[in-house]
Amino acid sequence: MGMSVPLTLGVPHRPDPQALIAGLLQQRYRRQETLSTTVSAGPRVIAASDLLLVPAGADLGRIVVDLDIDPDELKRDAVATYEVVRFHIDVDESTMPDALALRLPSPLVVFPELLDASALDVVTAIADAHRTPGFAASASPRHIAAVLAVVAHAEVGFVARASSGVEVLAILGATVAALRGDNIPAALAGPDLAALAALRPEAAEAVRTVLLGIEIDDAAAAHRDLVTAGLAT
């Protein structure tokens, strides 16, 4: 009788142990602040209104623009040099239709103000409009599970906002749970760090096609938590 062999046996160690988190953390820019570069740090998130205050000729590199002003104003008055990876915008029920109708040169992430009862419908509407939903890690597990249930089967991905490395790890665990069909609230409450660290390259790639980035105020502190969890060096 043949023996069942776990798929993980005999698989070489992941050649890039940073694959799951490289470029994941998106530092929220605060004026007069310099971002320390870590392996987990991706493009900075800069408010559009702050871009208008950057000195002429400054090269900001690849950034995420948080739309807190009319994008036409940004296009007309910004003087710095930068490449916009994505636009982020916060909406409520009244402003979401206008946000979904925006025509921008880079992908748009929509952070809706949601009640749990409406989460699934609103997130589905965002994905159906070929926009990317966003949510805060502090949202209710039911809300987060609704977002992940949609994006796990769509091609738009999602972006999260976290306030700590603990929340970053929770989001990583929940994303893997969504892709595997596991219990999302349980993964949020207690992410399996050993399983995250042991993900094969193709699994890490699958996670990062869904989880596009995590906004955070202190990327350096969150990176230290990732190091402690065995996900970064």
PDB file of C-alpha atoms in Angstrom:
ATOM      1  CA  MET A   1       0.000   0.000   0.000  1.00  0.00           C
ATOM      2  CA  GLY A   2       1.435   3.411  -0.930  1.00  0.00           C
ATOM      3  CA  MET A   3       2.279   5.916   1.745  1.00  0.00           C
ATOM      4  CA  SER A   4       0.901   9.450   1.842  1.00  0.00           C
ATOM      5  CA  VAL A   5       3.745  11.980   1.824  1.00  0.00           C
ATOM      6  CA  PRO A   6       3.256  15.556   3.008  1.00  0.00           C
ATOM      7  CA  LEU A   7       3.839  18.015   0.174  1.00  0.00           C
ATOM      8  CA  THR A   8       6.348  19.966   2.234  1.00  0.00           C
ATOM      9  CA  LEU A   9       8.789  17.063   2.554  1.00  0.00           C
ATOM     10  CA  GLY A  10      11.863  17.316   0.383  1.00  0.00           C
ATOM     11  CA  VAL A  11      11.139  20.906  -0.623  1.00  0.00           C
ATOM     12  CA  PRO A  12      14.296  23.034  -0.516  1.00  0.00           C
ATOM     13  CA  HIS A  13      14.465  25.937   1.890  1.00  0.00           C
ATOM     14  CA  ARG A  14      13.023  29.118   0.494  1.00  0.00           C
ATOM     15  CA  PRO A  15      15.913  30.832  -1.329  1.00  0.00           C
ATOM     16  CA  ASP A  16      14.694  34.271  -0.277  1.00  0.00           C
ATOM     17  CA  PRO A  17      13.531  34.220   3.343  1.00  0.00           C
ATOM     18  CA  GLN A  18      12.338  37.819   2.910  1.00  0.00           C
ATOM     19  CA  ALA A  19       9.968  36.963   0.053  1.00  0.00           C
ATOM     20  CA  LEU A  20       6.847  37.259   2.165  1.00  0.00           C
ATOM     21  CA  ILE A  21       7.609  40.702   3.583  1.00  0.00           C
ATOM     22  CA  ALA A  22       9.985  42.440   1.143  1.00  0.00           C
ATOM     23  CA  GLY A  23       8.541  45.883   0.388  1.00  0.00           C
ATOM     24  CA  LEU A  24       5.457  45.106   2.475  1.00  0.00           C
ATOM     25  CA  LEU A  25       5.551  47.966   4.988  1.00  0.00           C
ATOM     26  CA  GLN A  26       4.550  51.385   3.694  1.00  0.00           C
ATOM     27  CA  GLN A  27       5.718  54.096   6.066  1.00  0.00           C
ATOM     28  CA  ARG A  28       3.290  56.966   6.505  1.00  0.00           C
ATOM     29  CA  TYR A  29       5.272  60.107   5.798  1.00  0.00           C
ATOM     30  CA  ARG A  30       5.423  62.810   8.420  1.00  0.00           C
ATOM     31  CA  ARG A  31       6.908  66.163   7.491  1.00  0.00           C
ATOM     32  CA  GLN A  32      10.619  66.621   8.142  1.00  0.00           C
ATOM     33  CA  GLU A  33      10.992  62.871   8.662  1.00  0.00           C
ATOM     34  CA  THR A  34      13.504  60.585   6.974  1.00  0.00           C
ATOM     35  CA  LEU A  35      12.519  56.963   6.410  1.00  0.00           C
ATOM     36  CA  SER A  36      15.132  54.468   7.527  1.00  0.00           C
ATOM     37  CA  THR A  37      15.418  51.797   4.862  1.00  0.00           C
ATOM     38  CA  THR A  38      14.767  48.196   5.862  1.00  0.00           C
ATOM     39  CA  VAL A  39      14.205  45.096   3.773  1.00  0.00           C
ATOM     40  CA  SER A  40      10.522  45.199   4.657  1.00  0.00           C
ATOM     41  CA  ALA A  41       9.992  48.846   3.708  1.00  0.00           C
ATOM     42  CA  GLY A  42       8.193  49.687   0.486  1.00  0.00           C
ATOM     43  CA  PRO A  43       7.062  53.024  -0.955  1.00  0.00           C
ATOM     44  CA  ARG A  44       6.177  55.788   1.500  1.00  0.00           C
ATOM     45  CA  VAL A  45       2.577  56.947   1.864  1.00  0.00           C
ATOM     46  CA  ILE A  46       2.401  60.723   1.467  1.00  0.00           C
ATOM     47  CA  ALA A  47      -0.712  62.879   1.714  1.00  0.00           C
ATOM     48  CA  ALA A  48      -1.428  64.771  -1.499  1.00  0.00           C
ATOM     49  CA  SER A  49      -1.607  68.026   0.461  1.00  0.00           C
ATOM     50  CA  ASP A  50       1.930  67.395   1.772  1.00  0.00           C
ATOM     51  CA  LEU A  51       3.197  66.861  -1.771  1.00  0.00           C
ATOM     52  CA  LEU A  52       2.307  70.465  -2.529  1.00  0.00           C
ATOM     53  CA  LEU A  53       4.716  71.548   0.225  1.00  0.00           C
ATOM     54  CA  VAL A  54       7.729  69.517  -0.937  1.00  0.00           C
ATOM     55  CA  PRO A  55      10.526  71.761  -2.281  1.00  0.00           C
ATOM     56  CA  ALA A  56      10.732  72.144  -6.044  1.00  0.00           C
ATOM     57  CA  GLY A  57      13.079  69.651  -7.648  1.00  0.00           C
ATOM     58  CA  ALA A  58      12.939  67.106  -4.810  1.00  0.00           C
ATOM     59  CA  ASP A  59      12.941  63.497  -6.008  1.00  0.00           C
ATOM     60  CA  LEU A  60      10.731  61.363  -3.761  1.00  0.00           C
ATOM     61  CA  GLY A  61      11.091  58.136  -5.753  1.00  0.00           C
ATOM     62  CA  ARG A  62       8.256  55.605  -5.682  1.00  0.00           C
ATOM     63  CA  ILE A  63       5.404  56.686  -3.406  1.00  0.00           C
ATOM     64  CA  VAL A  64       1.772  56.042  -2.527  1.00  0.00           C
ATOM     65  CA  VAL A  65      -0.375  59.183  -2.594  1.00  0.00           C
ATOM     66  CA  ASP A  66      -3.131  59.531  -0.001  1.00  0.00           C
ATOM     67  CA  LEU A  67      -5.794  61.638  -1.712  1.00  0.00           C
ATOM     68  CA  ASP A  68      -6.870  64.230   0.848  1.00  0.00           C
ATOM     69  CA  ILE A  69      -7.340  66.915  -1.827  1.00  0.00           C
ATOM     70  CA  ASP A  70      -8.718  66.966  -5.372  1.00  0.00           C
ATOM     71  CA  PRO A  71      -6.278  65.039  -7.603  1.00  0.00           C
ATOM     72  CA  ASP A  72      -6.578  67.783 -10.229  1.00  0.00           C
ATOM     73  CA  GLU A  73      -5.078  70.213  -7.718  1.00  0.00           C
ATOM     74  CA  LEU A  74      -2.159  67.864  -7.224  1.00  0.00           C
ATOM     75  CA  LYS A  75      -1.618  67.518 -10.954  1.00  0.00           C
ATOM     76  CA  ARG A  76      -1.650  71.294 -11.372  1.00  0.00           C
ATOM     77  CA  ASP A  77       0.449  72.446  -8.415  1.00  0.00           C
ATOM     78  CA  ALA A  78       2.893  69.678  -7.371  1.00  0.00           C
ATOM     79  CA  VAL A  79       6.540  70.518  -8.081  1.00  0.00           C
ATOM     80  CA  ALA A  80       8.448  67.499  -6.760  1.00  0.00           C
ATOM     81  CA  THR A  81       9.485  64.482  -8.848  1.00  0.00           C
ATOM     82  CA  TYR A  82       7.984  61.110  -7.945  1.00  0.00           C
ATOM     83  CA  GLU A  83       6.439  57.928  -9.292  1.00  0.00           C
ATOM     84  CA  VAL A  84       2.987  57.092  -7.919  1.00  0.00           C
ATOM     85  CA  VAL A  85       2.669  53.360  -7.273  1.00  0.00           C
ATOM     86  CA  ARG A  86      -0.914  53.663  -6.001  1.00  0.00           C
ATOM     87  CA  PHE A  87      -3.440  56.228  -4.843  1.00  0.00           C
ATOM     88  CA  HIS A  88      -5.291  55.708  -1.553  1.00  0.00           C
ATOM     89  CA  ILE A  89      -8.568  57.379  -0.631  1.00  0.00           C
ATOM     90  CA  ASP A  90     -10.886  57.256   2.391  1.00  0.00           C
ATOM     91  CA  VAL A  91     -14.597  57.270   1.615  1.00  0.00           C
ATOM     92  CA  ASP A  92     -17.975  57.028   3.280  1.00  0.00           C
ATOM     93  CA  GLU A  93     -21.289  55.984   1.780  1.00  0.00           C
ATOM     94  CA  SER A  94     -21.856  59.387   0.152  1.00  0.00           C
ATOM     95  CA  THR A  95     -18.395  59.805  -1.385  1.00  0.00           C
ATOM     96  CA  MET A  96     -17.707  56.250  -2.538  1.00  0.00           C
ATOM     97  CA  PRO A  97     -19.499  56.561  -5.929  1.00  0.00           C
ATOM     98  CA  ASP A  98     -17.362  59.583  -6.859  1.00  0.00           C
ATOM     99  CA  ALA A  99     -14.209  57.802  -5.695  1.00  0.00           C
ATOM    100  CA  LEU A 100     -14.973  54.725  -7.784  1.00  0.00           C
ATOM    101  CA  ALA A 101     -15.499  56.969 -10.808  1.00  0.00           C
ATOM    102  CA  LEU A 102     -12.082  58.643 -10.517  1.00  0.00           C
ATOM    103  CA  ARG A 103      -9.754  58.201 -13.477  1.00  0.00           C
ATOM    104  CA  LEU A 104      -6.178  58.145 -12.242  1.00  0.00           C
ATOM    105  CA  PRO A 105      -2.817  57.180 -13.809  1.00  0.00           C
ATOM    106  CA  SER A 106      -2.127  54.536 -11.125  1.00  0.00           C
ATOM    107  CA  PRO A 107      -4.286  51.962  -9.289  1.00  0.00           C
ATOM    108  CA  LEU A 108      -6.685  53.224  -6.612  1.00  0.00           C
ATOM    109  CA  VAL A 109      -7.152  51.715  -3.147  1.00  0.00           C
ATOM    110  CA  VAL A 110     -10.467  52.603  -1.498  1.00  0.00           C
ATOM    111  CA  PHE A 111     -10.731  52.571   2.299  1.00  0.00           C
ATOM    112  CA  PRO A 112     -14.484  52.545   3.007  1.00  0.00           C
ATOM    113  CA  GLU A 113     -16.190  53.488   6.223  1.00  0.00           C
ATOM    114  CA  LEU A 114     -18.203  50.359   6.913  1.00  0.00           C
ATOM    115  CA  LEU A 115     -20.743  48.846   9.212  1.00  0.00           C
ATOM    116  CA  ASP A 116     -20.366  45.095   9.564  1.00  0.00           C
ATOM    117  CA  ALA A 117     -23.772  44.563   8.034  1.00  0.00           C
ATOM    118  CA  SER A 118     -22.683  46.271   4.821  1.00  0.00           C
ATOM    119  CA  ALA A 119     -19.056  45.154   4.632  1.00  0.00           C
ATOM    120  CA  LEU A 120     -19.458  42.334   2.129  1.00  0.00           C
ATOM    121  CA  ASP A 121     -21.627  44.369  -0.250  1.00  0.00           C
ATOM    122  CA  VAL A 122     -19.381  47.435  -0.135  1.00  0.00           C
ATOM    123  CA  VAL A 123     -16.169  45.489  -0.645  1.00  0.00           C
ATOM    124  CA  THR A 124     -17.757  43.566  -3.511  1.00  0.00           C
ATOM    125  CA  ALA A 125     -18.772  46.874  -5.133  1.00  0.00           C
ATOM    126  CA  ILE A 126     -15.185  48.131  -4.865  1.00  0.00           C
ATOM    127  CA  ALA A 127     -13.784  44.958  -6.424  1.00  0.00           C
ATOM    128  CA  ASP A 128     -16.438  44.945  -9.167  1.00  0.00           C
ATOM    129  CA  ALA A 129     -15.323  48.490 -10.064  1.00  0.00           C
ATOM    130  CA  HIS A 130     -11.780  47.116 -10.496  1.00  0.00           C
ATOM    131  CA  ARG A 131     -10.549  49.062  -7.495  1.00  0.00           C
ATOM    132  CA  THR A 132      -8.675  47.660  -4.507  1.00  0.00           C
ATOM    133  CA  PRO A 133     -10.327  47.644  -1.066  1.00  0.00           C
ATOM    134  CA  GLY A 134      -8.433  48.696   2.035  1.00  0.00           C
ATOM    135  CA  PHE A 135      -9.097  48.241   5.721  1.00  0.00           C
ATOM    136  CA  ALA A 136      -7.561  48.900   9.118  1.00  0.00           C
ATOM    137  CA  ALA A 137      -6.239  46.004  11.173  1.00  0.00           C
ATOM    138  CA  SER A 138      -8.222  47.438  14.086  1.00  0.00           C
ATOM    139  CA  ALA A 139     -11.505  46.697  12.287  1.00  0.00           C
ATOM    140  CA  SER A 140     -13.697  43.916  13.601  1.00  0.00           C
ATOM    141  CA  PRO A 141     -12.739  40.356  12.651  1.00  0.00           C
ATOM    142  CA  ARG A 142     -16.087  40.063  10.864  1.00  0.00           C
ATOM    143  CA  HIS A 143     -15.289  43.097   8.718  1.00  0.00           C
ATOM    144  CA  ILE A 144     -11.797  41.830   7.877  1.00  0.00           C
ATOM    145  CA  ALA A 145     -13.124  38.370   7.079  1.00  0.00           C
ATOM    146  CA  ALA A 146     -15.630  39.944   4.659  1.00  0.00           C
ATOM    147  CA  VAL A 147     -12.860  41.806   2.834  1.00  0.00           C
ATOM    148  CA  LEU A 148     -10.616  38.757   2.628  1.00  0.00           C
ATOM    149  CA  ALA A 149     -13.467  36.526   1.475  1.00  0.00           C
ATOM    150  CA  VAL A 150     -13.880  38.812  -1.548  1.00  0.00           C
ATOM    151  CA  VAL A 151     -10.235  39.503  -2.410  1.00  0.00           C
ATOM    152  CA  ALA A 152      -9.153  35.874  -2.059  1.00  0.00           C
ATOM    153  CA  HIS A 153     -11.200  35.176  -5.210  1.00  0.00           C
ATOM    154  CA  ALA A 154     -10.683  38.463  -7.066  1.00  0.00           C
ATOM    155  CA  GLU A 155      -7.723  40.012  -8.873  1.00  0.00           C
ATOM    156  CA  VAL A 156      -7.715  43.391  -7.124  1.00  0.00           C
ATOM    157  CA  GLY A 157      -5.827  42.516  -3.926  1.00  0.00           C
ATOM    158  CA  PHE A 158      -6.082  44.620  -0.785  1.00  0.00           C
ATOM    159  CA  VAL A 159      -4.095  47.039   1.363  1.00  0.00           C
ATOM    160  CA  ALA A 160      -4.185  47.140   5.155  1.00  0.00           C
ATOM    161  CA  ARG A 161      -3.388  49.774   7.755  1.00  0.00           C
ATOM    162  CA  ALA A 162      -1.662  48.688  10.956  1.00  0.00           C
ATOM    163  CA  SER A 163      -0.464  50.471  14.075  1.00  0.00           C
ATOM    164  CA  SER A 164       2.090  47.874  15.215  1.00  0.00           C
ATOM    165  CA  GLY A 165       4.109  44.862  14.202  1.00  0.00           C
ATOM    166  CA  VAL A 166       1.615  42.681  16.074  1.00  0.00           C
ATOM    167  CA  GLU A 167      -1.141  43.887  13.741  1.00  0.00           C
ATOM    168  CA  VAL A 168       1.127  43.306  10.715  1.00  0.00           C
ATOM    169  CA  LEU A 169       1.583  39.680  11.770  1.00  0.00           C
ATOM    170  CA  ALA A 170      -2.164  39.315  12.315  1.00  0.00           C
ATOM    171  CA  ILE A 171      -2.869  40.554   8.781  1.00  0.00           C
ATOM    172  CA  LEU A 172      -0.294  38.175   7.316  1.00  0.00           C
ATOM    173  CA  GLY A 173      -1.825  35.275   9.211  1.00  0.00           C
ATOM    174  CA  ALA A 174      -5.357  36.203   8.168  1.00  0.00           C
ATOM    175  CA  THR A 175      -4.352  36.530   4.512  1.00  0.00           C
ATOM    176  CA  VAL A 176      -2.827  33.054   4.488  1.00  0.00           C
ATOM    177  CA  ALA A 177      -5.923  31.712   6.238  1.00  0.00           C
ATOM    178  CA  ALA A 178      -8.177  33.270   3.580  1.00  0.00           C
ATOM    179  CA  LEU A 179      -6.176  31.711   0.765  1.00  0.00           C
ATOM    180  CA  ARG A 180      -6.248  28.306   2.447  1.00  0.00           C
ATOM    181  CA  GLY A 181      -9.908  28.477   3.429  1.00  0.00           C
ATOM    182  CA  ASP A 182      -9.017  28.415   7.130  1.00  0.00           C
ATOM    183  CA  ASN A 183     -10.638  30.327  10.005  1.00  0.00           C
ATOM    184  CA  ILE A 184      -9.815  34.003   9.438  1.00  0.00           C
ATOM    185  CA  PRO A 185     -10.818  35.393  12.879  1.00  0.00           C
ATOM    186  CA  ALA A 186      -8.738  32.661  14.563  1.00  0.00           C
ATOM    187  CA  ALA A 187      -5.724  33.550  12.414  1.00  0.00           C
ATOM    188  CA  LEU A 188      -6.158  37.225  13.262  1.00  0.00           C
ATOM    189  CA  ALA A 189      -6.230  36.457  16.968  1.00  0.00           C
ATOM    190  CA  GLY A 190      -3.297  34.042  16.881  1.00  0.00           C
ATOM    191  CA  PRO A 191      -1.264  33.942  13.641  1.00  0.00           C
ATOM    192  CA  ASP A 192       0.828  30.793  13.192  1.00  0.00           C
ATOM    193  CA  LEU A 193       4.282  32.389  12.977  1.00  0.00           C
ATOM    194  CA  ALA A 194       6.086  29.104  12.341  1.00  0.00           C
ATOM    195  CA  ALA A 195       3.810  28.377   9.372  1.00  0.00           C
ATOM    196  CA  LEU A 196       4.363  31.876   7.970  1.00  0.00           C
ATOM    197  CA  ALA A 197       8.146  31.503   8.245  1.00  0.00           C
ATOM    198  CA  ALA A 198       7.992  28.104   6.519  1.00  0.00           C
ATOM    199  CA  LEU A 199       5.972  29.210   3.476  1.00  0.00           C
ATOM    200  CA  ARG A 200       7.379  27.939   0.182  1.00  0.00           C
ATOM    201  CA  PRO A 201       8.305  30.523  -2.510  1.00  0.00           C
ATOM    202  CA  GLU A 202       5.159  29.949  -4.543  1.00  0.00           C
ATOM    203  CA  ALA A 203       2.993  30.321  -1.434  1.00  0.00           C
ATOM    204  CA  ALA A 204       4.725  33.561  -0.432  1.00  0.00           C
ATOM    205  CA  GLU A 205       4.214  34.851  -3.967  1.00  0.00           C
ATOM    206  CA  ALA A 206       0.517  33.983  -3.798  1.00  0.00           C
ATOM    207  CA  VAL A 207       0.157  35.918  -0.544  1.00  0.00           C
ATOM    208  CA  ARG A 208       1.832  38.989  -2.003  1.00  0.00           C
ATOM    209  CA  THR A 209      -0.398  39.007  -5.091  1.00  0.00           C
ATOM    210  CA  VAL A 210      -3.303  39.481  -2.655  1.00  0.00           C
ATOM    211  CA  LEU A 211      -1.705  41.559   0.126  1.00  0.00           C
ATOM    212  CA  LEU A 212      -0.275  44.562  -1.738  1.00  0.00           C
ATOM    213  CA  GLY A 213       1.036  46.472   1.267  1.00  0.00           C
ATOM    214  CA  ILE A 214       0.501  47.529   4.853  1.00  0.00           C
ATOM    215  CA  GLU A 215       0.490  51.214   5.798  1.00  0.00           C
ATOM    216  CA  ILE A 216       2.136  51.872   9.143  1.00  0.00           C
ATOM    217  CA  ASP A 217       3.369  54.852  11.147  1.00  0.00           C
ATOM    218  CA  ASP A 218       6.612  53.219  12.306  1.00  0.00           C
ATOM    219  CA  ALA A 219       8.011  50.770   9.757  1.00  0.00           C
ATOM    220  CA  ALA A 220      11.278  50.352  11.649  1.00  0.00           C
ATOM    221  CA  ALA A 221       9.528  49.186  14.833  1.00  0.00           C
ATOM    222  CA  ALA A 222       7.265  46.839  12.867  1.00  0.00           C
ATOM    223  CA  HIS A 223      10.305  45.441  11.070  1.00  0.00           C
ATOM    224  CA  ARG A 224      11.869  44.575  14.426  1.00  0.00           C
ATOM    225  CA  ASP A 225       8.720  42.601  15.272  1.00  0.00           C
ATOM    226  CA  LEU A 226       9.044  40.755  11.962  1.00  0.00           C
ATOM    227  CA  VAL A 227      12.645  39.907  12.835  1.00  0.00           C
ATOM    228  CA  THR A 228      11.549  38.565  16.224  1.00  0.00           C
ATOM    229  CA  ALA A 229       8.885  36.462  14.479  1.00  0.00           C
ATOM    230  CA  GLY A 230      11.501  34.947  12.165  1.00  0.00           C
ATOM    231  CA  LEU A 231      10.144  36.617   9.026  1.00  0.00           C
ATOM    232  CA  ALA A 232      12.946  39.136   8.491  1.00  0.00           C
ATOM    233  CA  THR A 233      16.611  39.660   9.245  1.00  0.00           C
TER     234      THR A 233
END
